[in-house]
Amino acid sequence: MSALTRAEAEGLIQEVLEVYPEAAKQDRARHLAVNDHALERSKKCITANRKSLPGVMTARGCAYAGSKGVVWGPIKDMIHVSHGPVGCGQYSRAGRRNYYVGFTGVNTFGTMNFTSDFQEKDVVFGGDKKLAKVLAEIEALFPVNKGISVQSECPIGLIGDDIEAVARKSSAEIGKPVIPVRCEGFRGVSQSLGHHIANDSIRDWVLEGVTRGESGPYDVAIIGDYNIGGDAWSSRILLEEMGLNVVAQWSGDGTLAELKRTPQVRMNLLHCYRSMNYISRHMETKYGIPWLEYNFFGPTKIAESLRQIASHFDDHIKEGAERVIARYQPLVDAINDKYRPRLNGKRVMLYVGGLRPRHVVGAYEDLGMEVVGAGYEFGHNDDYDRTLKELGDATLLYDDVTGYEMEKFVERIRPDLIGAGIKEKYGFQKMGIPFRQMHSWDYSGPYHGYDGYAIFARDMDMTVNNPCWQKLRAPWKKGA
Amino acid sequence: MPLVMLRKDSEGRLICYVPKKDLEARVTALEHDGEELWGGRLTLEDGESWYLEPISPRPGLPFEARVKRI
Amino acid sequence: MNQTATAIKPCYPLFQEESYRRLLQNKAERFEEKPDPAELEQRFQWTTSAEYKDLNFRREALTINPAKACQPLGAVLCALGFKGTLPYVHGSQGCVAYFRSYFNRHFKEPIACVSDSMTEDSAVFGGNKNMHEGLANANALYQPEMIAVSTTCMAEVIGDDLHAFITNARTNGHIPEHLPVASAHTPSFVGSHTTGWDSMMEGTLRYLTINEMDSKEVGSNGKLNIVTGFETYLGNYRVLKRMLGEMGVDCCMVSDPEEVLDTPTDGEYRMYAGGTPLAALRDAPNAIDTLLLQPWSLAKTKKFIGETWHHPLTPVDPPMGLDWTDAFLMKVSQLTGRPIPASLEKERGRLVDMMADSHAWLHGRKFSLYGDPDFLMGMVKFLLELGAEPIHVLCHNASKRWGKAMGKMLKDSPYGQETEVHVDRDLWHFRSLMFDRKPDFMIGNSYGKYIQRDTLHKGPEHEVPLIRIGFPIFDRHHLHRSTTLGYEGAMYLLTELVNAVLADLDRKTMGYGTTDYNYDLIR
Ligand code: SF4
Ligand code: SF4
């Protein structure tokens, strides 16, 4: 079956909206659209970054998830305290696969869960005293930590605690940064505000007072790569191969020293725009460091990005980029020869966070696949602006899609593959649709860079073409 | 009086970024674009216009400023 | 170049390649300001010392690597066990994203659950409006037979009144008059996930029966109610129904998610499947009695059923291992007058047969365990029956009273004389214990894998392998479908334990040309 026509897609949206109560219907209608290449601006067709409707089964998380889970959590030599009740930290422990190496429990802490485990008395009488004690105990048991961040959970902002004062005081006592982060889960409408709040707290508590350092000619930083399955490493290797000097990774496998070193770079290379454009813009304003968005998914976009990055440097780097592209071309050819015949023409629906619905389109196309539906869990309009041109005309767009809508869309479109999150995964598998988690790489990865593309191709093939999908119906029911 | 950021994109075009609205738009016209005087009426690609108190001399980019809606 | 199209390597072993090793080393040396490896090693050794253990146990405020989760998680599991029921969490949406993905990862199943997405303005004005819209939307989209409302800590801190909100929603026509909406306050700063399960159970039973008690008569339906508590082994729901079925006892499994958490892949997604019918819940006060299989975690349910349903609430221990399964079946028999059939007696005999077959590998083996209170009671009981020796028993979410009871059970057994019991301690404490007195194995959920790694790093002779029994288990597939209750469950546990012992022995004796002895074909 080929992709829907514009009229079919519009009809499908209308049909899906039918079941909603009137107010909800009007709201949801603004979040569902059909891509139109004639449009310059996404806001003409789709609304994003608004409150989720109550009761509809959104997949979105909260600001705490965006701050602790995404931005701060991967900074490996600091301890991130989930401040409040026990749940949030437990559910987000070691789930994101942002890899690092280190002596966990000694100088790195990424897979651990530190929490103040609020009890009723802490809610009633305030938790500042407890927090101060938590911070002191951390320092006693983990003296090699480089600093501590306090990640606020919902109750903190509601009970009027002054975590900033506690942080300042204990920072002075232990002689290390202690960073209060006001990422309570009720703030904003999704993880996205948590990214922003985390960026701002790095600006105010880490970069404050840091001056523009002595810059090597090829110094760059990787911004917005969380090293899921090792993504930042398979990216870094290419940048280094082309001659650049990567002085910092934000924040996958990152360290406090790297954050502080960043104001020396010539250019910030920004992978996930959604989660780290804020700090990039800040460094542009404060230090005059330009930033450049790039895309390391799939050979077409990788080559484009390498050349674009190189164009801001001298011939040495430009030659380096060409050398890297040429070096990997045989691998790319071999991968495509092997997998394209198996994947050509397969149709994909995507529903991911704030970057991947546009960034992985090229990689699928490199394999001959077509993206027929895409949506962001927490994208903003500037993300959709960047998306319209990446996708085919008349592609279905769905923002903060509800469980109900997604199921209906999939029932009708019957794609050959869905790329979304764990909450979506099992329902669609039961419907017989091959599925890959596109947040965690389904426990595989990396997917960035050329090394990652090989794995991406292998994974898409194994899932689309696994024999299990042919076994859904009992043989005695065939033809019935 | 929203806060905006004026910057050059990678192709060297003047861009106006309005964080509150997640809006990044090309500046299609700028009233004063000289070394001595810079600012005034800003027209964006989608037709919206803003007023930026003119500045002298021309500031370096990126540049953050408050603008008025016209 | 690290990949070829014929041999594509994912993260492991990709990052073992020389070029990546160099990359990581270079990054560490030039940019990370990483301490010297010798210093790190020394620090690591310090974290395994007695001095560190003392420091660690002096912690008062900080929790590291908890062995518990929060209340609404339990409430959601409980609600999933009722037929056609949509779990609904009043409060912030982030928590619900977490509950769902936590269960997704454990069960490898879809989890339907909505929140009413309270945000900053609801913090100021209260969540009444969210509740009204949320109930209306959820009902329109997902057409549940019942909605079961619990709360996140946000709603609890601002003090939202669930009962009033739901009543308003009904009077104002946001939900149909006859749609049942049960509710429970589940503040996450009190208790743990087991408390939340208990609260949701109590809230639901109260909602469905409190106004209909006049027509009820204990024993009139001839059934026995079974309340499992927070139970994640699907086989346990099945084995209980099977055993009672073989006895000819009609039972009502009060909250039974074994279908909805184990639906087939056949082309259809079933959001609702199986579960305790609402009619059965309404009828439950007419049962002969209600057996609470997690006596340490069902306080509210117990109080309600005792005071309102006037059930005798015959006490039972969790039917784990041999003795407590025997005791359970005898209680059931006594309550219902149905004899224990030959089929169960044969099954019991098979368990004893297995215990005899494997005793030589289990007797005197040392185990340290952590987990939920009632699981630990049952597991320790079974270990003692096997002649195995529990070394440490650690529970993060139990009371001091539980600690005393556990201590007493241990003291009464020759195999429990050396056991330490730790209440309200976390897995960083547990880690210190593993270095302090090394057991042969630890038993617990997936989080223990980090402790195994740390003990191995100290040296192969310090390694404590993890046997995965508990919740959550994220890093092994399909174990949640197993059974840990009844004779059948004991067979599974015993098989896991003995084969862990044998596999470990193989691992230690397979040194080629060095430890060929005791690397036996037959054991
Ligand atoms: S905010 Fe509260 S209810 Fe939500 S996950 Fe955290 S502890 Fe649990
Ligand atoms: S891809 Fe999505 S989830 Fe991942 S970092 Fe970017 S925005 Fe966040």
PDB file of C-alpha atoms in Angstrom, chain A residues 132-243:
ATOM      1  CA  ALA A 132      21.678  19.928  53.781  1.00  0.00           C
ATOM      2  CA  LYS A 133      22.330  16.634  55.502  1.00  0.00           C
ATOM      3  CA  VAL A 134      21.988  14.703  52.247  1.00  0.00           C
ATOM      4  CA  LEU A 135      24.632  16.903  50.668  1.00  0.00           C
ATOM      5  CA  ALA A 136      27.015  16.476  53.590  1.00  0.00           C
ATOM      6  CA  GLU A 137      26.554  12.709  53.575  1.00  0.00           C
ATOM      7  CA  ILE A 138      27.252  12.595  49.854  1.00  0.00           C
ATOM      8  CA  GLU A 139      30.503  14.422  50.351  1.00  0.00           C
ATOM      9  CA  ALA A 140      31.543  12.064  53.135  1.00  0.00           C
ATOM     10  CA  LEU A 141      30.811   8.878  51.202  1.00  0.00           C
ATOM     11  CA  PHE A 142      31.826  10.034  47.711  1.00  0.00           C
ATOM     12  CA  PRO A 143      34.655  12.485  48.208  1.00  0.00           C
ATOM     13  CA  VAL A 144      35.838  12.232  44.603  1.00  0.00           C
ATOM     14  CA  ASN A 145      32.615  13.746  43.216  1.00  0.00           C
ATOM     15  CA  LYS A 146      33.129  16.980  41.269  1.00  0.00           C
ATOM     16  CA  GLY A 147      29.904  18.580  42.317  1.00  0.00           C
ATOM     17  CA  ILE A 148      26.255  17.957  43.086  1.00  0.00           C
ATOM     18  CA  SER A 149      23.027  18.959  41.390  1.00  0.00           C
ATOM     19  CA  VAL A 150      19.715  19.041  43.209  1.00  0.00           C
ATOM     20  CA  GLN A 151      16.920  17.948  40.894  1.00  0.00           C
ATOM     21  CA  SER A 152      13.610  19.129  42.312  1.00  0.00           C
ATOM     22  CA  GLU A 153      10.600  16.842  42.186  1.00  0.00           C
ATOM     23  CA  CYS A 154       7.013  18.091  42.337  1.00  0.00           C
ATOM     24  CA  PRO A 155       6.655  18.673  46.082  1.00  0.00           C
ATOM     25  CA  ILE A 156       9.701  20.935  46.400  1.00  0.00           C
ATOM     26  CA  GLY A 157       8.141  23.869  44.603  1.00  0.00           C
ATOM     27  CA  LEU A 158       4.859  23.424  46.446  1.00  0.00           C
ATOM     28  CA  ILE A 159       6.135  23.447  50.008  1.00  0.00           C
ATOM     29  CA  GLY A 160       8.211  26.589  49.702  1.00  0.00           C
ATOM     30  CA  ASP A 161      11.668  25.134  50.326  1.00  0.00           C
ATOM     31  CA  ASP A 162      14.657  27.365  49.681  1.00  0.00           C
ATOM     32  CA  ILE A 163      16.995  24.924  47.988  1.00  0.00           C
ATOM     33  CA  GLU A 164      19.060  27.771  46.548  1.00  0.00           C
ATOM     34  CA  ALA A 165      20.090  28.874  50.021  1.00  0.00           C
ATOM     35  CA  VAL A 166      20.926  25.320  51.046  1.00  0.00           C
ATOM     36  CA  ALA A 167      22.923  24.837  47.860  1.00  0.00           C
ATOM     37  CA  ARG A 168      24.962  28.008  48.362  1.00  0.00           C
ATOM     38  CA  LYS A 169      25.719  27.159  51.926  1.00  0.00           C
ATOM     39  CA  SER A 170      26.807  23.602  51.346  1.00  0.00           C
ATOM     40  CA  SER A 171      28.740  24.565  48.238  1.00  0.00           C
ATOM     41  CA  ALA A 172      30.794  26.876  50.431  1.00  0.00           C
ATOM     42  CA  GLU A 173      31.235  24.116  52.981  1.00  0.00           C
ATOM     43  CA  ILE A 174      32.397  21.408  50.625  1.00  0.00           C
ATOM     44  CA  GLY A 175      34.177  23.707  48.207  1.00  0.00           C
ATOM     45  CA  LYS A 176      32.446  22.272  45.155  1.00  0.00           C
ATOM     46  CA  PRO A 177      29.573  23.397  42.979  1.00  0.00           C
ATOM     47  CA  VAL A 178      26.144  22.545  44.346  1.00  0.00           C
ATOM     48  CA  ILE A 179      23.512  23.408  41.799  1.00  0.00           C
ATOM     49  CA  PRO A 180      19.837  23.801  42.623  1.00  0.00           C
ATOM     50  CA  VAL A 181      17.582  22.956  39.685  1.00  0.00           C
ATOM     51  CA  ARG A 182      13.933  23.978  39.802  1.00  0.00           C
ATOM     52  CA  CYS A 183      12.691  21.276  37.459  1.00  0.00           C
ATOM     53  CA  GLU A 184       9.578  20.279  39.393  1.00  0.00           C
ATOM     54  CA  GLY A 185       7.443  18.010  37.245  1.00  0.00           C
ATOM     55  CA  PHE A 186       4.426  20.306  37.183  1.00  0.00           C
ATOM     56  CA  ARG A 187       6.338  23.095  35.429  1.00  0.00           C
ATOM     57  CA  GLY A 188       5.717  23.465  31.749  1.00  0.00           C
ATOM     58  CA  VAL A 189       3.953  20.968  29.564  1.00  0.00           C
ATOM     59  CA  SER A 190       6.526  18.234  28.975  1.00  0.00           C
ATOM     60  CA  GLN A 191      10.174  17.260  29.370  1.00  0.00           C
ATOM     61  CA  SER A 192      10.995  20.247  27.230  1.00  0.00           C
ATOM     62  CA  LEU A 193      10.835  22.916  29.909  1.00  0.00           C
ATOM     63  CA  GLY A 194      13.096  20.697  31.974  1.00  0.00           C
ATOM     64  CA  HIS A 195      15.731  20.886  29.242  1.00  0.00           C
ATOM     65  CA  HIS A 196      15.410  24.648  29.283  1.00  0.00           C
ATOM     66  CA  ILE A 197      15.580  24.928  33.069  1.00  0.00           C
ATOM     67  CA  ALA A 198      18.605  22.614  33.118  1.00  0.00           C
ATOM     68  CA  ASN A 199      20.323  24.687  30.423  1.00  0.00           C
ATOM     69  CA  ASP A 200      19.665  27.834  32.415  1.00  0.00           C
ATOM     70  CA  SER A 201      21.010  26.286  35.603  1.00  0.00           C
ATOM     71  CA  ILE A 202      24.229  25.351  33.794  1.00  0.00           C
ATOM     72  CA  ARG A 203      24.408  28.904  32.515  1.00  0.00           C
ATOM     73  CA  ASP A 204      23.913  30.412  35.957  1.00  0.00           C
ATOM     74  CA  TRP A 205      25.764  27.969  38.168  1.00  0.00           C
ATOM     75  CA  VAL A 206      28.475  26.460  35.976  1.00  0.00           C
ATOM     76  CA  LEU A 207      29.356  28.958  33.269  1.00  0.00           C
ATOM     77  CA  GLU A 208      28.831  32.027  35.426  1.00  0.00           C
ATOM     78  CA  GLY A 209      32.211  33.702  35.820  1.00  0.00           C
ATOM     79  CA  VAL A 210      33.867  31.484  33.212  1.00  0.00           C
ATOM     80  CA  THR A 211      35.609  33.613  30.607  1.00  0.00           C
ATOM     81  CA  ARG A 212      36.352  32.899  26.995  1.00  0.00           C
ATOM     82  CA  GLY A 213      39.451  30.698  27.089  1.00  0.00           C
ATOM     83  CA  GLU A 214      42.425  30.410  24.820  1.00  0.00           C
ATOM     84  CA  SER A 215      41.108  28.697  21.743  1.00  0.00           C
ATOM     85  CA  GLY A 216      42.929  26.133  19.657  1.00  0.00           C
ATOM     86  CA  PRO A 217      42.195  26.526  15.962  1.00  0.00           C
ATOM     87  CA  TYR A 218      40.158  23.344  15.766  1.00  0.00           C
ATOM     88  CA  ASP A 219      38.452  23.283  19.161  1.00  0.00           C
ATOM     89  CA  VAL A 220      34.803  22.307  19.046  1.00  0.00           C
ATOM     90  CA  ALA A 221      32.238  20.921  21.471  1.00  0.00           C
ATOM     91  CA  ILE A 222      29.548  18.349  20.853  1.00  0.00           C
ATOM     92  CA  ILE A 223      26.306  19.766  22.238  1.00  0.00           C
ATOM     93  CA  GLY A 224      23.072  17.827  22.695  1.00  0.00           C
ATOM     94  CA  ASP A 225      24.347  14.300  22.292  1.00  0.00           C
ATOM     95  CA  TYR A 226      23.464  12.075  25.218  1.00  0.00           C
ATOM     96  CA  ASN A 227      25.615   9.156  24.158  1.00  0.00           C
ATOM     97  CA  ILE A 228      22.672   6.789  23.941  1.00  0.00           C
ATOM     98  CA  GLY A 229      24.242   3.423  23.197  1.00  0.00           C
ATOM     99  CA  GLY A 230      27.500   5.328  22.593  1.00  0.00           C
ATOM    100  CA  ASP A 231      26.217   7.831  19.982  1.00  0.00           C
ATOM    101  CA  ALA A 232      28.573  10.593  21.044  1.00  0.00           C
ATOM    102  CA  TRP A 233      31.587   8.319  20.735  1.00  0.00           C
ATOM    103  CA  SER A 234      30.737   7.185  17.221  1.00  0.00           C
ATOM    104  CA  SER A 235      30.273  10.884  16.384  1.00  0.00           C
ATOM    105  CA  ARG A 236      33.394  12.096  18.112  1.00  0.00           C
ATOM    106  CA  ILE A 237      35.531   9.594  16.236  1.00  0.00           C
ATOM    107  CA  LEU A 238      34.545  11.204  12.930  1.00  0.00           C
ATOM    108  CA  LEU A 239      35.160  14.742  14.138  1.00  0.00           C
ATOM    109  CA  GLU A 240      38.558  13.739  15.421  1.00  0.00           C
ATOM    110  CA  GLU A 241      39.344  11.879  12.227  1.00  0.00           C
ATOM    111  CA  MET A 242      38.682  15.010  10.221  1.00  0.00           C
ATOM    112  CA  GLY A 243      41.112  16.914  12.409  1.00  0.00           C
TER     113      GLY A 243
END
